[in-house]
């Protein structure tokens, strides 16, 4: 059985497909019945959240009580925390926002902790579990209200992850989804830019942004997908074969250059005007005003345009400046900061010219433009079209920067680019075999001993075994960085072990472990090289319940998609047992 077929077995008996996205700033879900996804133009629904206006995403906010029990998520968490702040009871609770970036910025482990806005710590796993559980429960409630005869076993779930995340971060998210109540046999992960491209692949011209050409996925013609979210940028390069199968052509790249960087520019401007100490006091003592301010900043950010002389307006809460000194206080601060040509204050509002922000857009988008430029200049790829997706790509400034930077390329932007990932992930859950090949992000291998070769081996790595000179810590690779790995690709590791008299005390029914190392080099020599790191651990159990005195077999590593690898141990008689690869144990 091919691996792509076995992945499809997750979805073949399901009648509903739900995708869940925990975003840096906003989260949500999308869903569709099987019959909708079999049509040429898919009709995919999305969760609806009611605040001041209806929206398809809700803030990525989690509120726990003082005993770390879940209270609320999203708009409800923000609202409840505001109420607690008004009553001066908020500091006992745990309130988390913008925590997704911890899985990009940190060394990810099951013991990873993150801090709430007051610096109090909690296990990261609990925060992600509660987030996924809330979105899943919200979806199930909507589904049961509309379709009362739907059962949990009828639903296939897809959880989205950035393509640039580490193997440990992806495993962390999968384990969180399972702990949140999603059955592993009906769960898969999807890369965010891949999912967005799948959605765009089936949309028509009337669903493209103004002045954009319709999507034409010419067979074997490469295109670049740029997923601009709130926290991170994800870039992948793909092509579609004549049979409609997607192949990745370039290792996923990106970085922390999402739209939240512009929000930080707003905050830094306010800090510059009122002072760091005053702003810190404002955040502590006027939580309700602070939350309202962050919402107004998000709205103002979306109104920034390329017309430099026009201004965006930010309402400044009275609690942000000293009573009786506004607007005089702000006007003095503006002059002191030498910003009077860019910023004015009047009637409790700041008027900031677009030109002030445009230089920051150029700086933030410049990192993305440089990455895309390096890909376009790669003669082996020759990509002509650039597909912009993600919430930050809906900015008119971002769109203009890309069109100016790549005048010879076709810049494509779907309507509702911020929902492209979620809707595409539902399509991927329905048919994951549509994406076949991905580029290997690292060189993977194991540590072994081999007979010393004086022409290639380092003498400092030698040791005697019997009468033979051996080298230790040799890197034996099984996958190479930038190698195209099709779903179903298999590699094997030979296993030879003698349980001699000194080891008879070991448990012969327990699993065996093999350390997995990684490197950004194509052919590292030793696992102790500076470019190498312990990446994970393979664990295999004896096929017949007990290891023989002389173990002889192989560990088979099969590529199965975003979840990376399936592990199987096969002994010399052909008996097999399933194994695991754990990236959170290193």
PDB file of N, CA and C in Angstrom, residues 74-124:
ATOM      1  N   UNK A  74     -10.626  33.678  22.661  1.00  0.00           N
ATOM      2  CA  UNK A  74     -11.034  34.627  21.628  1.00  0.00           C
ATOM      3  C   UNK A  74     -11.676  35.885  22.183  1.00  0.00           C
ATOM      4  N   UNK A  75     -12.720  36.361  21.490  1.00  0.00           N
ATOM      5  CA  UNK A  75     -13.426  37.572  21.931  1.00  0.00           C
ATOM      6  C   UNK A  75     -13.924  37.429  23.362  1.00  0.00           C
ATOM      7  N   UNK A  76     -14.388  36.234  23.713  1.00  0.00           N
ATOM      8  CA  UNK A  76     -14.913  36.010  25.061  1.00  0.00           C
ATOM      9  C   UNK A  76     -13.805  36.148  26.101  1.00  0.00           C
ATOM     10  N   UNK A  77     -12.611  35.685  25.761  1.00  0.00           N
ATOM     11  CA  UNK A  77     -11.485  35.820  26.695  1.00  0.00           C
ATOM     12  C   UNK A  77     -11.133  37.291  26.884  1.00  0.00           C
ATOM     13  N   UNK A  78     -11.084  38.038  25.778  1.00  0.00           N
ATOM     14  CA  UNK A  78     -10.772  39.467  25.869  1.00  0.00           C
ATOM     15  C   UNK A  78     -11.821  40.195  26.698  1.00  0.00           C
ATOM     16  N   UNK A  79     -13.091  39.908  26.423  1.00  0.00           N
ATOM     17  CA  UNK A  79     -14.182  40.593  27.129  1.00  0.00           C
ATOM     18  C   UNK A  79     -14.182  40.268  28.616  1.00  0.00           C
ATOM     19  N   UNK A  80     -14.020  39.000  28.932  1.00  0.00           N
ATOM     20  CA  UNK A  80     -14.027  38.586  30.337  1.00  0.00           C
ATOM     21  C   UNK A  80     -12.833  39.184  31.080  1.00  0.00           C
ATOM     22  N   UNK A  81     -11.675  39.238  30.405  1.00  0.00           N
ATOM     23  CA  UNK A  81     -10.499  39.811  31.062  1.00  0.00           C
ATOM     24  C   UNK A  81     -10.680  41.309  31.291  1.00  0.00           C
ATOM     25  N   UNK A  82     -11.315  41.985  30.339  1.00  0.00           N
ATOM     26  CA  UNK A  82     -11.619  43.404  30.528  1.00  0.00           C
ATOM     27  C   UNK A  82     -12.518  43.615  31.747  1.00  0.00           C
ATOM     28  N   UNK A  83     -13.524  42.743  31.899  1.00  0.00           N
ATOM     29  CA  UNK A  83     -14.410  42.840  33.066  1.00  0.00           C
ATOM     30  C   UNK A  83     -13.631  42.627  34.361  1.00  0.00           C
ATOM     31  N   UNK A  84     -12.744  41.640  34.352  1.00  0.00           N
ATOM     32  CA  UNK A  84     -11.924  41.376  35.539  1.00  0.00           C
ATOM     33  C   UNK A  84     -11.022  42.565  35.837  1.00  0.00           C
ATOM     34  N   UNK A  85     -10.494  43.190  34.764  1.00  0.00           N
ATOM     35  CA  UNK A  85      -9.606  44.343  34.947  1.00  0.00           C
ATOM     36  C   UNK A  85     -10.361  45.514  35.572  1.00  0.00           C
ATOM     37  N   UNK A  86     -11.592  45.724  35.142  1.00  0.00           N
ATOM     38  CA  UNK A  86     -12.397  46.810  35.716  1.00  0.00           C
ATOM     39  C   UNK A  86     -12.659  46.583  37.194  1.00  0.00           C
ATOM     40  N   UNK A  87     -12.780  45.302  37.561  1.00  0.00           N
ATOM     41  CA  UNK A  87     -13.028  44.957  38.961  1.00  0.00           C
ATOM     42  C   UNK A  87     -11.738  44.762  39.753  1.00  0.00           C
ATOM     43  N   UNK A  88     -10.591  44.990  39.082  1.00  0.00           N
ATOM     44  CA  UNK A  88      -9.268  44.823  39.690  1.00  0.00           C
ATOM     45  C   UNK A  88      -9.010  43.394  40.162  1.00  0.00           C
ATOM     46  N   UNK A  89      -9.594  42.417  39.461  1.00  0.00           N
ATOM     47  CA  UNK A  89      -9.393  41.006  39.799  1.00  0.00           C
ATOM     48  C   UNK A  89      -8.611  40.262  38.717  1.00  0.00           C
ATOM     49  N   UNK A  90      -8.042  40.987  37.775  1.00  0.00           N
ATOM     50  CA  UNK A  90      -7.445  40.353  36.598  1.00  0.00           C
ATOM     51  C   UNK A  90      -6.074  39.735  36.872  1.00  0.00           C
ATOM     52  N   UNK A  91      -5.326  40.267  37.849  1.00  0.00           N
ATOM     53  CA  UNK A  91      -3.948  39.816  38.008  1.00  0.00           C
ATOM     54  C   UNK A  91      -3.845  38.408  38.572  1.00  0.00           C
ATOM     55  N   UNK A  92      -4.921  37.881  39.138  1.00  0.00           N
ATOM     56  CA  UNK A  92      -4.896  36.511  39.644  1.00  0.00           C
ATOM     57  C   UNK A  92      -5.027  35.494  38.513  1.00  0.00           C
ATOM     58  N   UNK A  93      -5.597  35.923  37.402  1.00  0.00           N
ATOM     59  CA  UNK A  93      -5.824  35.013  36.270  1.00  0.00           C
ATOM     60  C   UNK A  93      -4.611  34.961  35.350  1.00  0.00           C
ATOM     61  N   UNK A  94      -4.652  34.034  34.418  1.00  0.00           N
ATOM     62  CA  UNK A  94      -3.620  33.894  33.400  1.00  0.00           C
ATOM     63  C   UNK A  94      -4.238  34.279  32.050  1.00  0.00           C
ATOM     64  N   UNK A  95      -3.628  35.255  31.407  1.00  0.00           N
ATOM     65  CA  UNK A  95      -4.186  35.753  30.139  1.00  0.00           C
ATOM     66  C   UNK A  95      -3.081  35.749  29.088  1.00  0.00           C
ATOM     67  N   UNK A  96      -3.291  34.968  28.021  1.00  0.00           N
ATOM     68  CA  UNK A  96      -2.265  34.763  26.997  1.00  0.00           C
ATOM     69  C   UNK A  96      -2.734  35.309  25.661  1.00  0.00           C
ATOM     70  N   UNK A  97      -1.826  36.003  24.972  1.00  0.00           N
ATOM     71  CA  UNK A  97      -2.072  36.496  23.618  1.00  0.00           C
ATOM     72  C   UNK A  97      -0.803  36.295  22.797  1.00  0.00           C
ATOM     73  N   UNK A  98      -0.979  36.153  21.483  1.00  0.00           N
ATOM     74  CA  UNK A  98       0.159  36.097  20.553  1.00  0.00           C
ATOM     75  C   UNK A  98       1.205  35.049  20.969  1.00  0.00           C
ATOM     76  N   UNK A  99       0.747  33.888  21.407  1.00  0.00           N
ATOM     77  CA  UNK A  99       1.674  32.882  21.947  1.00  0.00           C
ATOM     78  C   UNK A  99       2.180  31.900  20.894  1.00  0.00           C
ATOM     79  N   UNK A 100       1.600  31.916  19.695  1.00  0.00           N
ATOM     80  CA  UNK A 100       2.012  30.945  18.678  1.00  0.00           C
ATOM     81  C   UNK A 100       3.490  31.086  18.332  1.00  0.00           C
ATOM     82  N   UNK A 101       4.001  32.314  18.356  1.00  0.00           N
ATOM     83  CA  UNK A 101       5.395  32.545  17.970  1.00  0.00           C
ATOM     84  C   UNK A 101       6.381  31.820  18.875  1.00  0.00           C
ATOM     85  N   UNK A 102       5.935  31.393  20.057  1.00  0.00           N
ATOM     86  CA  UNK A 102       6.838  30.659  20.944  1.00  0.00           C
ATOM     87  C   UNK A 102       7.313  29.350  20.308  1.00  0.00           C
ATOM     88  N   UNK A 103       6.484  28.769  19.442  1.00  0.00           N
ATOM     89  CA  UNK A 103       6.891  27.522  18.787  1.00  0.00           C
ATOM     90  C   UNK A 103       7.859  27.771  17.639  1.00  0.00           C
ATOM     91  N   UNK A 104       8.045  29.030  17.282  1.00  0.00           N
ATOM     92  CA  UNK A 104       9.052  29.390  16.270  1.00  0.00           C
ATOM     93  C   UNK A 104      10.322  29.906  16.932  1.00  0.00           C
ATOM     94  N   UNK A 105      10.155  30.673  17.998  1.00  0.00           N
ATOM     95  CA  UNK A 105      11.301  31.342  18.629  1.00  0.00           C
ATOM     96  C   UNK A 105      12.025  30.480  19.662  1.00  0.00           C
ATOM     97  N   UNK A 106      11.359  29.451  20.166  1.00  0.00           N
ATOM     98  CA  UNK A 106      11.906  28.696  21.303  1.00  0.00           C
ATOM     99  C   UNK A 106      12.373  27.306  20.881  1.00  0.00           C
ATOM    100  N   UNK A 107      13.224  26.722  21.741  1.00  0.00           N
ATOM    101  CA  UNK A 107      13.557  25.304  21.613  1.00  0.00           C
ATOM    102  C   UNK A 107      12.358  24.528  22.138  1.00  0.00           C
ATOM    103  N   UNK A 108      11.657  23.838  21.256  1.00  0.00           N
ATOM    104  CA  UNK A 108      10.363  23.251  21.603  1.00  0.00           C
ATOM    105  C   UNK A 108      10.549  21.908  22.294  1.00  0.00           C
ATOM    106  N   UNK A 109       9.887  21.750  23.426  1.00  0.00           N
ATOM    107  CA  UNK A 109       9.845  20.474  24.138  1.00  0.00           C
ATOM    108  C   UNK A 109       8.485  20.360  24.805  1.00  0.00           C
ATOM    109  N   UNK A 110       8.180  19.195  25.332  1.00  0.00           N
ATOM    110  CA  UNK A 110       6.911  19.029  26.031  1.00  0.00           C
ATOM    111  C   UNK A 110       6.860  19.860  27.312  1.00  0.00           C
ATOM    112  N   UNK A 111       8.023  20.257  27.810  1.00  0.00           N
ATOM    113  CA  UNK A 111       8.076  21.042  29.042  1.00  0.00           C
ATOM    114  C   UNK A 111       8.134  22.548  28.770  1.00  0.00           C
ATOM    115  N   UNK A 112       8.001  22.954  27.519  1.00  0.00           N
ATOM    116  CA  UNK A 112       8.064  24.372  27.184  1.00  0.00           C
ATOM    117  C   UNK A 112       7.011  25.155  27.964  1.00  0.00           C
ATOM    118  N   UNK A 113       7.424  26.268  28.549  1.00  0.00           N
ATOM    119  CA  UNK A 113       6.484  27.151  29.239  1.00  0.00           C
ATOM    120  C   UNK A 113       6.448  28.501  28.524  1.00  0.00           C
ATOM    121  N   UNK A 114       5.311  29.164  28.623  1.00  0.00           N
ATOM    122  CA  UNK A 114       5.180  30.503  28.069  1.00  0.00           C
ATOM    123  C   UNK A 114       4.604  31.418  29.139  1.00  0.00           C
ATOM    124  N   UNK A 115       4.877  32.710  28.993  1.00  0.00           N
ATOM    125  CA  UNK A 115       4.425  33.680  29.991  1.00  0.00           C
ATOM    126  C   UNK A 115       3.190  34.419  29.504  1.00  0.00           C
ATOM    127  N   UNK A 116       2.286  34.710  30.441  1.00  0.00           N
ATOM    128  CA  UNK A 116       1.129  35.522  30.085  1.00  0.00           C
ATOM    129  C   UNK A 116       1.551  36.996  30.076  1.00  0.00           C
ATOM    130  N   UNK A 117       0.587  37.891  29.882  1.00  0.00           N
ATOM    131  CA  UNK A 117       0.952  39.299  29.716  1.00  0.00           C
ATOM    132  C   UNK A 117       1.519  39.918  30.984  1.00  0.00           C
ATOM    133  N   UNK A 118       1.360  39.240  32.124  1.00  0.00           N
ATOM    134  CA  UNK A 118       1.915  39.729  33.386  1.00  0.00           C
ATOM    135  C   UNK A 118       3.182  38.972  33.787  1.00  0.00           C
ATOM    136  N   UNK A 119       3.647  38.058  32.912  1.00  0.00           N
ATOM    137  CA  UNK A 119       4.884  37.348  33.202  1.00  0.00           C
ATOM    138  C   UNK A 119       4.714  36.070  33.988  1.00  0.00           C
ATOM    139  N   UNK A 120       3.475  35.639  34.218  1.00  0.00           N
ATOM    140  CA  UNK A 120       3.237  34.374  34.937  1.00  0.00           C
ATOM    141  C   UNK A 120       3.314  33.224  33.931  1.00  0.00           C
ATOM    142  N   UNK A 121       3.934  32.107  34.340  1.00  0.00           N
ATOM    143  CA  UNK A 121       4.222  31.003  33.421  1.00  0.00           C
ATOM    144  C   UNK A 121       3.167  29.905  33.479  1.00  0.00           C
ATOM    145  N   UNK A 122       3.028  29.233  32.347  1.00  0.00           N
ATOM    146  CA  UNK A 122       2.143  28.076  32.229  1.00  0.00           C
ATOM    147  C   UNK A 122       2.709  27.179  31.144  1.00  0.00           C
ATOM    148  N   UNK A 123       2.436  25.891  31.224  1.00  0.00           N
ATOM    149  CA  UNK A 123       2.923  24.984  30.199  1.00  0.00           C
ATOM    150  C   UNK A 123       2.286  25.338  28.858  1.00  0.00           C
ATOM    151  N   UNK A 124       3.118  25.455  27.841  1.00  0.00           N
ATOM    152  CA  UNK A 124       2.637  25.834  26.509  1.00  0.00           C
ATOM    153  C   UNK A 124       1.640  24.819  25.965  1.00  0.00           C
TER     154      UNK A 124
END
